[in-house]
N, CA, C and O atoms as a Tinker XYZ file with bonds, in Angstrom:
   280  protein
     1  N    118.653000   71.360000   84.935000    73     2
     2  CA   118.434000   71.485000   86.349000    64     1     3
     3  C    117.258000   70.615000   86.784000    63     2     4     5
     4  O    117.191000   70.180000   87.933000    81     3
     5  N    116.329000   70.363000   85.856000    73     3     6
     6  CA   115.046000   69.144000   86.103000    64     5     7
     7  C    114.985000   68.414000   86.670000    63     6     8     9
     8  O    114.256000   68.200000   87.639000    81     7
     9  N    116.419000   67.336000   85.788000    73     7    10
    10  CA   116.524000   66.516000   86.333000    64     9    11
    11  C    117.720000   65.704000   88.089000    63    10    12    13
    12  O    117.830000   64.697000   88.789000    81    11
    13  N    118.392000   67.350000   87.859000    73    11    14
    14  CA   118.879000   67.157000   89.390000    64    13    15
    15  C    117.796000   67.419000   90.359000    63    14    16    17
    16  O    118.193000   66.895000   91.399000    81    15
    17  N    116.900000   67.831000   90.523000    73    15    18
    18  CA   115.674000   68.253000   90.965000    64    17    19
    19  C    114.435000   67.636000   90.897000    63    18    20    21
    20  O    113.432000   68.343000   90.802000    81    19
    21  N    114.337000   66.287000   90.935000    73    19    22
    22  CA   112.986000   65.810000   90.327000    64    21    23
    23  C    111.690000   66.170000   90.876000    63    22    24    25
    24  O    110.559000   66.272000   90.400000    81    23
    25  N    112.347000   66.376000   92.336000    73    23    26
    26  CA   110.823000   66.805000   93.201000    64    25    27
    27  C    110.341000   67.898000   93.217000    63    26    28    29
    28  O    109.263000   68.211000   93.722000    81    27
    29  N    111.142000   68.620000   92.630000    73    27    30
    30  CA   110.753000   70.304000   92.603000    64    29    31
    31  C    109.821000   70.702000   91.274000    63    30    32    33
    32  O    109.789000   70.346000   90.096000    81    31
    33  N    109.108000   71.605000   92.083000    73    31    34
    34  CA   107.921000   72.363000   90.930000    64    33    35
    35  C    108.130000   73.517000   90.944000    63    34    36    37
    36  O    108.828000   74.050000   91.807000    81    35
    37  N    107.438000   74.278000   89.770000    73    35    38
    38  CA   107.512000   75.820000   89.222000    64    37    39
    39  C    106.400000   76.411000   90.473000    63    38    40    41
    40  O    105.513000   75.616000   90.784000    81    39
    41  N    106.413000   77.367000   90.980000    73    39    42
    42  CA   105.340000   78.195000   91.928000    64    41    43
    43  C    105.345000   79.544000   91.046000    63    42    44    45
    44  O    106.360000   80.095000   90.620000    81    43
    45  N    104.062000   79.954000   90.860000    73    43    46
    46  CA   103.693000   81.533000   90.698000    64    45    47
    47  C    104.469000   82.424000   91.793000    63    46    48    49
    48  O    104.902000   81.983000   92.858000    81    47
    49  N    104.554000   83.548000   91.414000    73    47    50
    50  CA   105.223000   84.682000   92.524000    64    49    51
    51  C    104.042000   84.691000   93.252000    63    50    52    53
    52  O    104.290000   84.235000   94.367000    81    51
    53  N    102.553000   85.081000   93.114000    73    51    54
    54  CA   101.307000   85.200000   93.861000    64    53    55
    55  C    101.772000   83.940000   94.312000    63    54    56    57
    56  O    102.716000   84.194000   95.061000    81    55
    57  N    101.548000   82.306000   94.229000    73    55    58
    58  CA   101.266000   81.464000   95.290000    64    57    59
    59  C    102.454000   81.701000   96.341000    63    58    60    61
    60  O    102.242000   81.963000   97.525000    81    59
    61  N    103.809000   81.573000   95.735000    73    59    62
    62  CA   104.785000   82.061000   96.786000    64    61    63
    63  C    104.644000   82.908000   97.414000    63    62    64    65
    64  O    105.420000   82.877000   98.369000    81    63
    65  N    103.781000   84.041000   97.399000    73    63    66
    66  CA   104.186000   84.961000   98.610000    64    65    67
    67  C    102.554000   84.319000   99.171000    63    66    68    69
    68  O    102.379000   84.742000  100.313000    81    67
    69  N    101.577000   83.611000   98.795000    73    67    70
    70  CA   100.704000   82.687000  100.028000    64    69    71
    71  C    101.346000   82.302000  101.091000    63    70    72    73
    72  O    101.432000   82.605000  102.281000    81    71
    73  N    102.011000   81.137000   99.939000    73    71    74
    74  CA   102.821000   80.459000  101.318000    64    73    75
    75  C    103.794000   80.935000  102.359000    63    74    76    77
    76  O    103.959000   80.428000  103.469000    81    75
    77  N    104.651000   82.371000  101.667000    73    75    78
    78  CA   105.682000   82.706000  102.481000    64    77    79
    79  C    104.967000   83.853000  103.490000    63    78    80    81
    80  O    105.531000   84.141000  104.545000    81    79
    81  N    103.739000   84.470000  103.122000    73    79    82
    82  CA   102.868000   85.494000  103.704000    64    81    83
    83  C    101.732000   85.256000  104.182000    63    82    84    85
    84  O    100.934000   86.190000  104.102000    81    83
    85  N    101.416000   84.411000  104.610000    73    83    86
    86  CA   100.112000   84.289000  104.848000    64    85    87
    87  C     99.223000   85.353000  105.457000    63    86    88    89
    88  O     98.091000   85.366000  104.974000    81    87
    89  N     99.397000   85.998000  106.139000    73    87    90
    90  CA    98.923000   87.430000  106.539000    64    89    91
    91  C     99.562000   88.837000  106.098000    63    90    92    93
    92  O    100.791000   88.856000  106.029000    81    91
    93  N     98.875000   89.998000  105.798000    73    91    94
    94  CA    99.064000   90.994000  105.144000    64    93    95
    95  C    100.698000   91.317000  106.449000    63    94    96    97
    96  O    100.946000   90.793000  107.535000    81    95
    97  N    101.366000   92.250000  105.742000    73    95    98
    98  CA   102.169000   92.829000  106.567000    64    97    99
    99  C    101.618000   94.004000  106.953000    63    98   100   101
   100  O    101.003000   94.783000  106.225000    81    99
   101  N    101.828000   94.112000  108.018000    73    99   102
   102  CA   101.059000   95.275000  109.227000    64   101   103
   103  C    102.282000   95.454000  109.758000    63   102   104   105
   104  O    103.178000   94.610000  109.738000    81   103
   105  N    102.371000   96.947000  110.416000    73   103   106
   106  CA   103.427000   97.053000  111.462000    64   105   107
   107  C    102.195000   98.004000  112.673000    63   106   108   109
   108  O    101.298000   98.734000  112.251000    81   107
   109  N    102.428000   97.782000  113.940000    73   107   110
   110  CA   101.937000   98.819000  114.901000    64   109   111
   111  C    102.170000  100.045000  114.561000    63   110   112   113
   112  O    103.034000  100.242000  113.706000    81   111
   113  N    101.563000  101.001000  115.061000    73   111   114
   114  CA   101.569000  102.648000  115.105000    64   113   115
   115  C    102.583000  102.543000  116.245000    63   114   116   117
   116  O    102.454000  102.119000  117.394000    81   115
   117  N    103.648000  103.063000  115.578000    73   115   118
   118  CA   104.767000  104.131000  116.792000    64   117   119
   119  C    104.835000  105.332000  116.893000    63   118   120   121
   120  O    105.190000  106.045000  115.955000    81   119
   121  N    104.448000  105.855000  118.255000    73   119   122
   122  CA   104.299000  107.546000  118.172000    64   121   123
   123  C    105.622000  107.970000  117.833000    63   122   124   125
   124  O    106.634000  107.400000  118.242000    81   123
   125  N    105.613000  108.932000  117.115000    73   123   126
   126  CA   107.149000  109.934000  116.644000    64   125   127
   127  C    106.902000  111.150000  116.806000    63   126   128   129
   128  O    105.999000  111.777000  116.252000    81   127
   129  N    107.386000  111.402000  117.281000    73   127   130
   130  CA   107.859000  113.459000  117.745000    64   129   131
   131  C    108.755000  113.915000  116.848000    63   130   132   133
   132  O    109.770000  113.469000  116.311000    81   131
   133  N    108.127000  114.919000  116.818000    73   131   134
   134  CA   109.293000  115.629000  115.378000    64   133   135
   135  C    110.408000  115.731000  116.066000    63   134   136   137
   136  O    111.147000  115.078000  115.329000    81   135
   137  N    110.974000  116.024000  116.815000    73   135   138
   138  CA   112.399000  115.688000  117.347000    64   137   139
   139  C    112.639000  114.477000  117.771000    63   138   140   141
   140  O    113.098000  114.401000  118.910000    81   139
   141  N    112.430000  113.296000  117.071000    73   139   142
   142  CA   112.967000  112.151000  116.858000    64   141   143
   143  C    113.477000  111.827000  115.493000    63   142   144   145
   144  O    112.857000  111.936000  114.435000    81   143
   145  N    115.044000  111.295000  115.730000    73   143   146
   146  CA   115.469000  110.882000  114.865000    64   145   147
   147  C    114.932000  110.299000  113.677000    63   146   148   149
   148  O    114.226000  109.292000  113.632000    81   147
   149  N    115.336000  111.037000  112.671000    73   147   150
   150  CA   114.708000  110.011000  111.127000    64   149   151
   151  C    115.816000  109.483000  110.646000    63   150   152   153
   152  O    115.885000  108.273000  110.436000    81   151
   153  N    116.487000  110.032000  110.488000    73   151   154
   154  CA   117.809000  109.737000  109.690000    64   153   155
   155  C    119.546000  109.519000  110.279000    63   154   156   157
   156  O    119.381000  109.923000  111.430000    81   155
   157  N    120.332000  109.322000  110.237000    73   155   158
   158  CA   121.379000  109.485000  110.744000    64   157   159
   159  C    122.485000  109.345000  109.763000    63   158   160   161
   160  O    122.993000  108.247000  109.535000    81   159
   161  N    123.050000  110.966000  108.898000    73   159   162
   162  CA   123.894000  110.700000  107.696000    64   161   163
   163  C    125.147000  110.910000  107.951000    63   162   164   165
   164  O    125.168000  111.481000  109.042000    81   163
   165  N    126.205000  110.774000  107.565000    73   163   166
   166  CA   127.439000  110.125000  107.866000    64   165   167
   167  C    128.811000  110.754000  106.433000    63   166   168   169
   168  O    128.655000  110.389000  105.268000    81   167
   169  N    129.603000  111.359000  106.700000    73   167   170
   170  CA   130.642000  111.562000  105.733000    64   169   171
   171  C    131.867000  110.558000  105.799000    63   170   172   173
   172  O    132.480000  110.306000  106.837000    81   171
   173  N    132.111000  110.076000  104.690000    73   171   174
   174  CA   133.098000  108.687000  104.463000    64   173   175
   175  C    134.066000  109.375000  105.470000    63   174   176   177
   176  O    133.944000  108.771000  106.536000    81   175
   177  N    135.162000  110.585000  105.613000    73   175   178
   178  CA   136.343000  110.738000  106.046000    64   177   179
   179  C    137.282000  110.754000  105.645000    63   178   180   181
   180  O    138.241000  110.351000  106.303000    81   179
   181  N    137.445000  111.344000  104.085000    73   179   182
   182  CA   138.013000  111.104000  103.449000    64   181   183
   183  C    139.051000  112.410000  103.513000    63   182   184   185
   184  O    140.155000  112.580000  102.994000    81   183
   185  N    138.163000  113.328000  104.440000    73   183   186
   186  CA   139.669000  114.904000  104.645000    64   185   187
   187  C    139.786000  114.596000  106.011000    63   186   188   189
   188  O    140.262000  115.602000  106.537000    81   187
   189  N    139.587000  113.668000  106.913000    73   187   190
   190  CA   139.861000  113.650000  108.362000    64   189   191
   191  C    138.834000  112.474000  109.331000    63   190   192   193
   192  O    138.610000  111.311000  108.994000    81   191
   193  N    138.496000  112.926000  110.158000    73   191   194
   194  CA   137.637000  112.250000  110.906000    64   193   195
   195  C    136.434000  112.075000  110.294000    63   194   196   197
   196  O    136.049000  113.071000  109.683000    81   195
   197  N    135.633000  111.010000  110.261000    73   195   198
   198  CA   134.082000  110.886000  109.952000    64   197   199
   199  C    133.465000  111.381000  110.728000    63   198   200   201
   200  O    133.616000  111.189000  111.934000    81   199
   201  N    132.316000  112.409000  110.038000    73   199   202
   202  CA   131.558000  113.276000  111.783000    64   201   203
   203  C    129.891000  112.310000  110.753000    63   202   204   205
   204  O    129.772000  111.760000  109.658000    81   203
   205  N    128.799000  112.647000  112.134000    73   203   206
   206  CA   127.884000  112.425000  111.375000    64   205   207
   207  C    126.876000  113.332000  111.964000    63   206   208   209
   208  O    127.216000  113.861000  113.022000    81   207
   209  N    125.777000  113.603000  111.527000    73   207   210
   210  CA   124.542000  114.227000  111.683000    64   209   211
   211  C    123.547000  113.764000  111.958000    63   210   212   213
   212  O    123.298000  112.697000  111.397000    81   211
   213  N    122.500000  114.325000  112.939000    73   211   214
   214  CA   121.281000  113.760000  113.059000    64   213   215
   215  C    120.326000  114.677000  112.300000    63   214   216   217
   216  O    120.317000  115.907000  112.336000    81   215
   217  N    119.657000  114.003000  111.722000    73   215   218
   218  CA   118.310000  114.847000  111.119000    64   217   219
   219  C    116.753000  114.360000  111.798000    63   218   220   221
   220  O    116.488000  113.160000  111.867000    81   219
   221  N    116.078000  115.081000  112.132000    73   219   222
   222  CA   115.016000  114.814000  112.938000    64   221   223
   223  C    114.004000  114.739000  111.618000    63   222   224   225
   224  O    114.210000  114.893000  110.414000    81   223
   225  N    112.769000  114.420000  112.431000    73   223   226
   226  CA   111.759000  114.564000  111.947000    64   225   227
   227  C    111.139000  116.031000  111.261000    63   226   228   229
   228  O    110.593000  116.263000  110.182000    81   227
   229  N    111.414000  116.682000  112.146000    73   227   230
   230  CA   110.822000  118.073000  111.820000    64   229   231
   231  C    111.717000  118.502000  110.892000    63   230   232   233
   232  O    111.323000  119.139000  109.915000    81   231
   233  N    113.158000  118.180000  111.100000    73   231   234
   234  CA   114.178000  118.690000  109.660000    64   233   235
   235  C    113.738000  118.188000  108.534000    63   234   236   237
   236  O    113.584000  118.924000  107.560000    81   235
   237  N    113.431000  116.700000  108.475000    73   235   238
   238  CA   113.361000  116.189000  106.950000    64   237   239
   239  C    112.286000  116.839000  106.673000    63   238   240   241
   240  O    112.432000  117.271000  105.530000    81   239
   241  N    110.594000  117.363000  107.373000    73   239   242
   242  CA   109.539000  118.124000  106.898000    64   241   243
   243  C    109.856000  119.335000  106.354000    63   242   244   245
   244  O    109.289000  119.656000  105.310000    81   243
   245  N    110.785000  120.196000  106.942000    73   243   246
   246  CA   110.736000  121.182000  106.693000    64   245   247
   247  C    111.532000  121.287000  105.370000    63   246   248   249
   248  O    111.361000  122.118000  104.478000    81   247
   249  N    112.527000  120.180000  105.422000    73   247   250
   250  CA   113.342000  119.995000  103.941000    64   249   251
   251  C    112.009000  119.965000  102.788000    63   250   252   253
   252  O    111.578000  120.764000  101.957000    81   251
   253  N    111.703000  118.840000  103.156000    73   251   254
   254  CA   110.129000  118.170000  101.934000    64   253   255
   255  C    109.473000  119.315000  101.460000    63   254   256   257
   256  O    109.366000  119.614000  100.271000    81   255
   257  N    108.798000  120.294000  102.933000    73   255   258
   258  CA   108.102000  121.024000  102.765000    64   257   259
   259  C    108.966000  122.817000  101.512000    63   258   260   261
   260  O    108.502000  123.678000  100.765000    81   259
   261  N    110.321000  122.424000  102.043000    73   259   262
   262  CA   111.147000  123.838000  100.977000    64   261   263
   263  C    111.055000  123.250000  100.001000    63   262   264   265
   264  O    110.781000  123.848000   98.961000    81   263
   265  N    111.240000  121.995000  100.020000    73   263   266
   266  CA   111.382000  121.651000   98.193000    64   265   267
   267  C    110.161000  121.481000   97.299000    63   266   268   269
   268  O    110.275000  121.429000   96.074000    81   267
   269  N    109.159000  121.407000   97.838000    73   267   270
   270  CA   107.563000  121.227000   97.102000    64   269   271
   271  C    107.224000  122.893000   96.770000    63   270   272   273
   272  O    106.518000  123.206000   95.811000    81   271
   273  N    107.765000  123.801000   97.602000    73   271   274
   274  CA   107.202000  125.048000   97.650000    64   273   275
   275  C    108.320000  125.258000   96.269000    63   274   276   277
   276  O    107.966000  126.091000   95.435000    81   275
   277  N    109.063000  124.843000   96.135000    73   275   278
   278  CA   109.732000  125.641000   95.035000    64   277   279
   279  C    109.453000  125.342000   93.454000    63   278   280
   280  O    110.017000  126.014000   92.590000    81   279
């Protein structure tokens, strides 16, 4: 492959993500209310119609929170 390639060089994973990152990844603070959507899960449909579910915020806590207690 070298030599189809003559101009090309080896890069470290660290220098590559320099060049491809130059600044840390940050995202803004988005306010979330526990009754905002976290999730949205979905059954293939394989006995009928596909239905799907919303799970909020406060559901997935309270999930997290049953399963640590146990």
């Amino acid at each position: 492959m070298a030599e189809n390639t003559p101009d090309a060089r080896a890069v470290s994973l660290s220098e590559w993500q320099a060049l491809c990152l130059p600044e840390p990844l940050t995202r803004p603070p988005v306010p979330v209310n526990r009754d905002d959507t976290a999730v949205m899960m979905f059954t293939s449909g394989t006995t009928g119609e596909p239905k799907g579910a919303i799970i909020t915020h406060n559901n997935l806590l309270c999930a997290i929170d049953a399963y640590t207690q146990n």
